[in-house]
Amino acid sequence: MSKSTTVTKAPDVSAPVDPEQTLKACKALVAHIKKAAAQPRDDGKKNLLADEESAIAETPVWLTLTTKRHIHESHRLQPGKIVLPNPLNTSEELSVCLITADPQRWYKNAVADKFPEDLRAKIGRVIDISHLKAKFKAYEAQRKLFSEHDVFLADDRIINRLPKTLGKSFYKTTTKRPIPVVLMAPRQKVDGKRVPAPKGKKQKRDPAENVNARPIAEIVAEVQKAIGAALVHLSPSTNTAVKIGYASWGPEKLAANIDTVVREMVERFVPQKWQNVRNIYVKGPETAALPIYQTDELWLDESKVVPDGQQPSSALPGKNRGEKPNIGKKRKSLDGEPEPAAAQEPATDERPKKKPKKDLPESNDDKLDKEIAERKAKLKKQKAAAKQKVDV
């Protein structure tokens, strides 16, 4: 007799954001930004040096997500990456700086000889962590490096050392923080465990040799993915903004990126997923935030909501509301049984008698003064006798 098996379907984890509402908000936002760029300034003068098309092309569009509770991220100096259907950085004039682990020679040769031509033209500098510390230790040199390139990529093996190396020139804002990329080949595993590196004295090798790097095709794909990805900079707050496109794009492209970013952000970066999401907006730098999603539940735990006219309870967790905190009381036994009461002595009216004070000896000041006077007289006689012997 065969047993019947039931197949349970996986729950639907699709985002509850309405695509029509997202597209409608993108159309309204793009139309408003273009209209604002065509209008003259408040003083009535027109800026002849400003190009309307370039101003619209450089205007970013942001997705803002607010949560019910703060998001805590320990790696907040490392931006998260979300691959977009429409990449952000597609300009041919883009300048990229690649920071690698030591040594840098193999990566330089790989970029110059084996990278695609279009990607090779964008990578303007390849430098390892040792040369970065030596050449860009001064603050002026760090600011110059910051202004020379548009995107900075860093090997994930050394990215935790960059905040101390690059300083506030790079980490004061989130505009050009190094993006982590995986350049090292995965270590071999046996029975699900990594094979440890061979022990012994390390031999010196040619810097141009392979440095345990991934295949060239995988490195190229990793670099291209990092350049065009949306970056998520988490902070200990309830508000997170992510750039998802530019005002010169069509509303359909913006809506496609928004759908991807919303789904990836909630699944990867927001604890408790959609239960912790409050609102999602789309906005420009100087525009109002247009809502595309608003939750009906404003709190995660309804038991913590205090009705109107009722004061919050000050009782400790696990205690009755009217009970005072257990401060100064004896600790109960592990079995929960009350401790036996101490044996009480019979009550008596007699108070314990105080010990009689010992009589202090009388003062011997007169005797002591007499001894001091005798010693002084004796010393005088000895000095006089010694002086007579010297004179003779």
Short mmCIF file of N, CA, C and O in Angstrom, two decimals, residues 136-231:
data_model
loop_
_atom_site.label_atom_id
_atom_site.label_comp_id
_atom_site.label_asym_id
_atom_site.label_seq_id
_atom_site.Cartn_x
_atom_site.Cartn_y
_atom_site.Cartn_z
N PHE A 136 49.92 57.49 -0.94
CA PHE A 136 48.79 58.36 -0.61
C PHE A 136 48.60 58.43 0.91
O PHE A 136 47.49 58.33 1.42
N LYS A 137 49.70 58.64 1.60
CA LYS A 137 49.63 58.79 3.04
C LYS A 137 49.22 60.20 3.44
O LYS A 137 48.52 60.39 4.44
N ALA A 138 49.64 61.19 2.67
CA ALA A 138 49.33 62.58 2.99
C ALA A 138 47.86 62.89 2.64
O ALA A 138 47.27 62.29 1.74
N TYR A 139 47.31 63.84 3.35
CA TYR A 139 45.90 64.21 3.15
C TYR A 139 45.68 64.83 1.77
O TYR A 139 44.66 64.56 1.12
N GLU A 140 46.63 65.64 1.30
CA GLU A 140 46.50 66.25 -0.02
C GLU A 140 46.52 65.19 -1.12
O GLU A 140 45.78 65.29 -2.11
N ALA A 141 47.36 64.17 -0.96
CA ALA A 141 47.41 63.10 -1.95
C ALA A 141 46.11 62.29 -1.95
O ALA A 141 45.64 61.87 -3.02
N GLN A 142 45.50 62.09 -0.80
CA GLN A 142 44.22 61.37 -0.74
C GLN A 142 43.11 62.16 -1.43
O GLN A 142 42.28 61.59 -2.14
N ARG A 143 43.10 63.47 -1.23
CA ARG A 143 42.08 64.29 -1.90
C ARG A 143 42.28 64.29 -3.41
O ARG A 143 41.30 64.29 -4.18
N LYS A 144 43.51 64.29 -3.85
CA LYS A 144 43.77 64.24 -5.29
C LYS A 144 43.31 62.90 -5.87
O LYS A 144 42.70 62.87 -6.95
N LEU A 145 43.59 61.82 -5.18
CA LEU A 145 43.13 60.51 -5.64
C LEU A 145 41.60 60.45 -5.66
O LEU A 145 41.01 59.87 -6.59
N PHE A 146 40.96 61.04 -4.70
CA PHE A 146 39.50 61.06 -4.63
C PHE A 146 38.89 61.78 -5.83
O PHE A 146 37.84 61.38 -6.34
N SER A 147 39.54 62.83 -6.28
CA SER A 147 38.99 63.62 -7.39
C SER A 147 39.35 63.06 -8.76
O SER A 147 38.72 63.44 -9.76
N GLU A 148 40.32 62.17 -8.84
CA GLU A 148 40.76 61.67 -10.14
C GLU A 148 39.87 60.57 -10.70
O GLU A 148 39.86 60.36 -11.91
N HIS A 149 39.13 59.85 -9.86
CA HIS A 149 38.34 58.70 -10.31
C HIS A 149 36.90 58.84 -9.84
O HIS A 149 36.60 59.51 -8.84
N ASP A 150 36.00 58.18 -10.59
CA ASP A 150 34.57 58.23 -10.28
C ASP A 150 34.13 57.06 -9.40
O ASP A 150 33.23 57.21 -8.58
N VAL A 151 34.71 55.89 -9.61
CA VAL A 151 34.32 54.69 -8.87
C VAL A 151 35.60 54.02 -8.34
O VAL A 151 36.60 53.93 -9.06
N PHE A 152 35.52 53.55 -7.10
CA PHE A 152 36.64 52.84 -6.48
C PHE A 152 36.18 51.43 -6.11
O PHE A 152 35.17 51.26 -5.41
N LEU A 153 36.91 50.45 -6.61
CA LEU A 153 36.65 49.05 -6.30
C LEU A 153 37.80 48.52 -5.45
O LEU A 153 38.96 48.88 -5.67
N ALA A 154 37.50 47.65 -4.50
CA ALA A 154 38.53 47.13 -3.58
C ALA A 154 38.31 45.65 -3.36
O ALA A 154 37.17 45.18 -3.25
N ASP A 155 39.41 44.92 -3.30
CA ASP A 155 39.39 43.50 -3.01
C ASP A 155 38.79 43.28 -1.62
O ASP A 155 39.15 43.99 -0.66
N ASP A 156 37.88 42.33 -1.50
CA ASP A 156 37.22 42.13 -0.21
C ASP A 156 38.19 41.63 0.87
O ASP A 156 37.87 41.67 2.06
N ARG A 157 39.38 41.18 0.50
CA ARG A 157 40.35 40.73 1.49
C ARG A 157 40.98 41.89 2.24
O ARG A 157 41.44 41.73 3.38
N ILE A 158 41.04 43.07 1.63
CA ILE A 158 41.72 44.20 2.27
C ILE A 158 40.79 45.39 2.47
O ILE A 158 41.26 46.47 2.87
N ILE A 159 39.51 45.25 2.22
CA ILE A 159 38.63 46.41 2.30
C ILE A 159 38.45 46.89 3.73
O ILE A 159 38.19 48.08 3.97
N ASN A 160 38.61 46.01 4.73
CA ASN A 160 38.49 46.45 6.12
C ASN A 160 39.67 47.31 6.56
O ASN A 160 39.58 47.98 7.60
N ARG A 161 40.75 47.33 5.81
CA ARG A 161 41.92 48.14 6.15
C ARG A 161 41.89 49.51 5.49
O ARG A 161 42.75 50.36 5.77
N LEU A 162 40.95 49.73 4.61
CA LEU A 162 40.93 50.99 3.86
C LEU A 162 40.45 52.19 4.67
O LEU A 162 40.93 53.30 4.42
N PRO A 163 39.50 52.07 5.60
CA PRO A 163 39.13 53.26 6.37
C PRO A 163 40.29 53.92 7.08
O PRO A 163 40.38 55.16 7.13
N LYS A 164 41.22 53.13 7.61
CA LYS A 164 42.39 53.71 8.26
C LYS A 164 43.39 54.24 7.25
O LYS A 164 44.09 55.23 7.51
N THR A 165 43.46 53.63 6.06
CA THR A 165 44.43 54.05 5.04
C THR A 165 43.97 55.30 4.30
O THR A 165 44.76 56.22 4.08
N LEU A 166 42.69 55.35 3.92
CA LEU A 166 42.19 56.47 3.12
C LEU A 166 41.62 57.60 3.96
O LEU A 166 41.55 58.73 3.48
N GLY A 167 41.16 57.31 5.16
CA GLY A 167 40.73 58.37 6.06
C GLY A 167 39.41 59.01 5.66
O GLY A 167 38.62 58.49 4.88
N LYS A 168 39.20 60.20 6.21
CA LYS A 168 37.92 60.89 6.02
C LYS A 168 37.74 61.44 4.62
O LYS A 168 36.64 61.84 4.26
N SER A 169 38.81 61.49 3.82
CA SER A 169 38.66 61.95 2.45
C SER A 169 37.68 61.07 1.69
O SER A 169 36.93 61.56 0.84
N PHE A 170 37.65 59.78 1.99
CA PHE A 170 36.76 58.85 1.30
C PHE A 170 35.54 58.48 2.14
O PHE A 170 34.48 58.21 1.58
N TYR A 171 35.68 58.43 3.45
CA TYR A 171 34.62 57.89 4.29
C TYR A 171 33.81 58.95 5.01
O TYR A 171 32.96 58.61 5.83
N LYS A 172 34.06 60.22 4.73
CA LYS A 172 33.23 61.26 5.32
C LYS A 172 31.85 61.25 4.70
O LYS A 172 30.84 61.53 5.36
N THR A 173 31.76 60.96 3.40
CA THR A 173 30.49 60.83 2.70
C THR A 173 30.42 59.43 2.08
O THR A 173 31.37 58.66 2.11
N THR A 174 29.29 59.14 1.46
CA THR A 174 29.09 57.83 0.83
C THR A 174 29.18 57.89 -0.69
O THR A 174 28.84 56.91 -1.36
N THR A 175 29.65 59.00 -1.25
CA THR A 175 29.64 59.15 -2.70
C THR A 175 30.64 58.24 -3.40
O THR A 175 30.35 57.66 -4.44
N LYS A 176 31.84 58.08 -2.81
CA LYS A 176 32.89 57.31 -3.47
C LYS A 176 33.57 56.32 -2.52
O LYS A 176 34.76 56.07 -2.64
N ARG A 177 32.81 55.74 -1.65
CA ARG A 177 33.40 54.71 -0.80
C ARG A 177 33.75 53.47 -1.63
O ARG A 177 33.00 53.11 -2.54
N PRO A 178 34.88 52.83 -1.35
CA PRO A 178 35.25 51.65 -2.13
C PRO A 178 34.20 50.55 -2.06
O PRO A 178 33.65 50.25 -1.00
N ILE A 179 33.93 49.96 -3.22
CA ILE A 179 32.93 48.90 -3.35
C ILE A 179 33.65 47.56 -3.28
O ILE A 179 34.62 47.34 -4.01
N PRO A 180 33.24 46.63 -2.44
CA PRO A 180 33.94 45.34 -2.34
C PRO A 180 33.68 44.47 -3.56
O PRO A 180 32.55 44.35 -4.05
N VAL A 181 34.75 43.84 -4.06
CA VAL A 181 34.68 42.87 -5.15
C VAL A 181 35.48 41.64 -4.74
O VAL A 181 36.49 41.75 -4.04
N VAL A 182 35.05 40.50 -5.19
CA VAL A 182 35.71 39.23 -4.85
C VAL A 182 36.66 38.88 -5.99
O VAL A 182 36.24 38.56 -7.09
N LEU A 183 37.96 38.96 -5.72
CA LEU A 183 38.99 38.66 -6.71
C LEU A 183 39.72 37.36 -6.42
O LEU A 183 40.42 36.85 -7.31
N MET A 184 39.60 36.83 -5.22
CA MET A 184 40.32 35.61 -4.86
C MET A 184 39.50 34.39 -5.20
O MET A 184 38.26 34.38 -5.03
N ALA A 185 40.15 33.35 -5.66
CA ALA A 185 39.47 32.10 -5.97
C ALA A 185 39.00 31.43 -4.69
O ALA A 185 39.68 31.51 -3.66
N PRO A 186 37.85 30.79 -4.70
CA PRO A 186 37.38 30.11 -3.48
C PRO A 186 38.29 28.96 -3.11
O PRO A 186 38.80 28.24 -3.96
N ARG A 187 38.52 28.82 -1.81
CA ARG A 187 39.40 27.77 -1.32
C ARG A 187 38.71 26.41 -1.44
O ARG A 187 37.49 26.30 -1.28
N GLN A 188 39.48 25.40 -1.73
CA GLN A 188 38.94 24.07 -1.90
C GLN A 188 38.35 23.55 -0.58
O GLN A 188 38.82 23.87 0.50
N LYS A 189 37.28 22.74 -0.72
CA LYS A 189 36.60 22.19 0.44
C LYS A 189 36.57 20.67 0.34
O LYS A 189 36.42 20.10 -0.74
N VAL A 190 36.72 20.03 1.50
CA VAL A 190 36.63 18.58 1.61
C VAL A 190 35.63 18.28 2.72
O VAL A 190 35.83 18.69 3.88
N ASP A 191 34.56 17.59 2.37
CA ASP A 191 33.48 17.27 3.31
C ASP A 191 32.88 18.53 3.92
O ASP A 191 32.55 18.59 5.10
N GLY A 192 32.77 19.55 3.09
CA GLY A 192 32.16 20.80 3.55
C GLY A 192 33.07 21.70 4.35
O GLY A 192 32.62 22.75 4.82
N LYS A 193 34.34 21.34 4.52
CA LYS A 193 35.29 22.16 5.29
C LYS A 193 36.40 22.64 4.37
O LYS A 193 36.81 21.94 3.44
N ARG A 194 36.88 23.84 4.63
CA ARG A 194 37.95 24.39 3.82
C ARG A 194 39.27 23.69 4.09
O ARG A 194 39.59 23.33 5.24
N VAL A 195 40.02 23.49 3.04
CA VAL A 195 41.33 22.87 3.17
C VAL A 195 42.31 23.92 3.67
O VAL A 195 42.47 24.98 3.06
N PRO A 196 42.98 23.71 4.80
CA PRO A 196 43.90 24.73 5.31
C PRO A 196 45.10 24.90 4.39
O PRO A 196 45.49 23.99 3.66
N ALA A 197 45.66 26.09 4.44
CA ALA A 197 46.84 26.37 3.62
C ALA A 197 48.03 25.56 4.11
O ALA A 197 48.15 25.28 5.31
N PRO A 198 48.91 25.15 3.21
CA PRO A 198 50.07 24.34 3.63
C PRO A 198 50.97 25.13 4.57
O PRO A 198 51.27 26.31 4.34
N LYS A 199 51.41 24.45 5.65
CA LYS A 199 52.28 25.09 6.62
C LYS A 199 53.73 25.01 6.16
O LYS A 199 54.08 24.24 5.28
N GLY A 200 54.55 25.81 6.79
CA GLY A 200 55.96 25.85 6.43
C GLY A 200 56.38 27.22 5.97
O GLY A 200 55.58 28.16 5.86
N LYS A 201 57.63 27.35 5.66
CA LYS A 201 58.18 28.63 5.24
C LYS A 201 57.70 28.95 3.83
O LYS A 201 57.78 28.12 2.92
N LYS A 202 57.18 30.16 3.67
CA LYS A 202 56.68 30.57 2.37
C LYS A 202 57.84 30.93 1.45
O LYS A 202 58.77 31.64 1.84
N GLN A 203 57.73 30.45 0.24
CA GLN A 203 58.76 30.75 -0.75
C GLN A 203 58.40 32.01 -1.52
O GLN A 203 57.23 32.26 -1.80
N LYS A 204 59.42 32.76 -1.85
CA LYS A 204 59.20 33.96 -2.64
C LYS A 204 58.87 33.56 -4.08
O LYS A 204 59.48 32.68 -4.65
N ARG A 205 57.86 34.24 -4.62
CA ARG A 205 57.44 33.94 -5.98
C ARG A 205 57.45 35.22 -6.81
O ARG A 205 57.46 36.34 -6.28
N ASP A 206 57.40 35.01 -8.09
CA ASP A 206 57.41 36.13 -9.02
C ASP A 206 56.10 36.91 -8.87
O ASP A 206 55.02 36.32 -8.92
N PRO A 207 56.15 38.25 -8.69
CA PRO A 207 54.91 39.02 -8.56
C PRO A 207 54.00 38.90 -9.77
O PRO A 207 52.79 39.15 -9.66
N ALA A 208 54.56 38.56 -10.94
CA ALA A 208 53.73 38.45 -12.14
C ALA A 208 53.00 37.13 -12.22
O ALA A 208 52.16 36.94 -13.11
N GLU A 209 53.27 36.19 -11.30
CA GLU A 209 52.58 34.91 -11.34
C GLU A 209 51.18 35.03 -10.76
O GLU A 209 50.81 36.03 -10.16
N ASN A 210 50.42 33.97 -10.95
CA ASN A 210 49.05 33.94 -10.44
C ASN A 210 49.07 34.04 -8.92
O ASN A 210 49.83 33.35 -8.25
N VAL A 211 48.21 34.89 -8.36
CA VAL A 211 48.18 35.14 -6.92
C VAL A 211 46.88 34.58 -6.34
O VAL A 211 46.17 35.25 -5.61
N ASN A 212 46.55 33.36 -6.70
CA ASN A 212 45.33 32.71 -6.22
C ASN A 212 44.09 33.52 -6.59
O ASN A 212 43.18 33.71 -5.77
N ALA A 213 44.08 34.00 -7.81
CA ALA A 213 42.96 34.83 -8.28
C ALA A 213 41.93 33.97 -9.00
O ALA A 213 42.19 32.84 -9.42
N ARG A 214 40.77 34.52 -9.14
CA ARG A 214 39.70 33.87 -9.88
C ARG A 214 40.02 33.87 -11.37
O ARG A 214 40.89 34.62 -11.83
N PRO A 215 39.31 33.07 -12.16
CA PRO A 215 39.50 33.15 -13.61
C PRO A 215 39.18 34.54 -14.15
O PRO A 215 38.39 35.29 -13.56
N ILE A 216 39.82 34.90 -15.24
CA ILE A 216 39.67 36.26 -15.79
C ILE A 216 38.22 36.56 -16.11
O ILE A 216 37.73 37.68 -15.85
N ALA A 217 37.49 35.60 -16.67
CA ALA A 217 36.09 35.86 -17.02
C ALA A 217 35.26 36.19 -15.78
O ALA A 217 34.40 37.08 -15.83
N GLU A 218 35.51 35.51 -14.66
CA GLU A 218 34.77 35.80 -13.44
C GLU A 218 35.15 37.16 -12.86
O GLU A 218 34.29 37.88 -12.33
N ILE A 219 36.42 37.54 -12.95
CA ILE A 219 36.84 38.87 -12.46
C ILE A 219 36.20 39.97 -13.29
O ILE A 219 35.73 40.99 -12.76
N VAL A 220 36.14 39.78 -14.60
CA VAL A 220 35.51 40.78 -15.48
C VAL A 220 34.04 40.93 -15.13
O VAL A 220 33.51 42.05 -15.03
N ALA A 221 33.34 39.81 -14.95
CA ALA A 221 31.93 39.88 -14.59
C ALA A 221 31.72 40.54 -13.23
O ALA A 221 30.78 41.32 -13.05
N GLU A 222 32.60 40.25 -12.27
CA GLU A 222 32.49 40.85 -10.94
C GLU A 222 32.71 42.37 -11.00
O GLU A 222 31.98 43.13 -10.34
N VAL A 223 33.67 42.82 -11.78
CA VAL A 223 33.94 44.26 -11.89
C VAL A 223 32.79 44.96 -12.59
O VAL A 223 32.34 46.05 -12.16
N GLN A 224 32.29 44.40 -13.67
CA GLN A 224 31.16 45.03 -14.38
C GLN A 224 29.92 45.08 -13.51
O GLN A 224 29.17 46.07 -13.54
N LYS A 225 29.69 44.03 -12.73
CA LYS A 225 28.52 44.03 -11.84
C LYS A 225 28.64 45.11 -10.77
O LYS A 225 27.65 45.77 -10.43
N ALA A 226 29.84 45.30 -10.22
CA ALA A 226 30.03 46.30 -9.17
C ALA A 226 29.92 47.72 -9.71
O ALA A 226 29.43 48.62 -9.02
N ILE A 227 30.36 47.95 -10.94
CA ILE A 227 30.31 49.29 -11.51
C ILE A 227 28.87 49.74 -11.74
O ILE A 227 28.52 50.90 -11.48
N GLY A 228 28.01 48.85 -12.23
CA GLY A 228 26.64 49.24 -12.55
C GLY A 228 25.63 48.97 -11.47
O GLY A 228 24.44 49.21 -11.69
N ALA A 229 26.04 48.47 -10.31
CA ALA A 229 25.09 48.08 -9.27
C ALA A 229 24.62 49.28 -8.47
O ALA A 229 25.27 50.33 -8.41
N ALA A 230 23.45 49.12 -7.86
CA ALA A 230 22.95 50.11 -6.90
C ALA A 230 23.59 49.82 -5.55
O ALA A 230 23.66 48.67 -5.11
N LEU A 231 24.05 50.86 -4.88
CA LEU A 231 24.80 50.72 -3.62
C LEU A 231 23.89 51.03 -2.44
O LEU A 231 23.19 52.06 -2.44
#
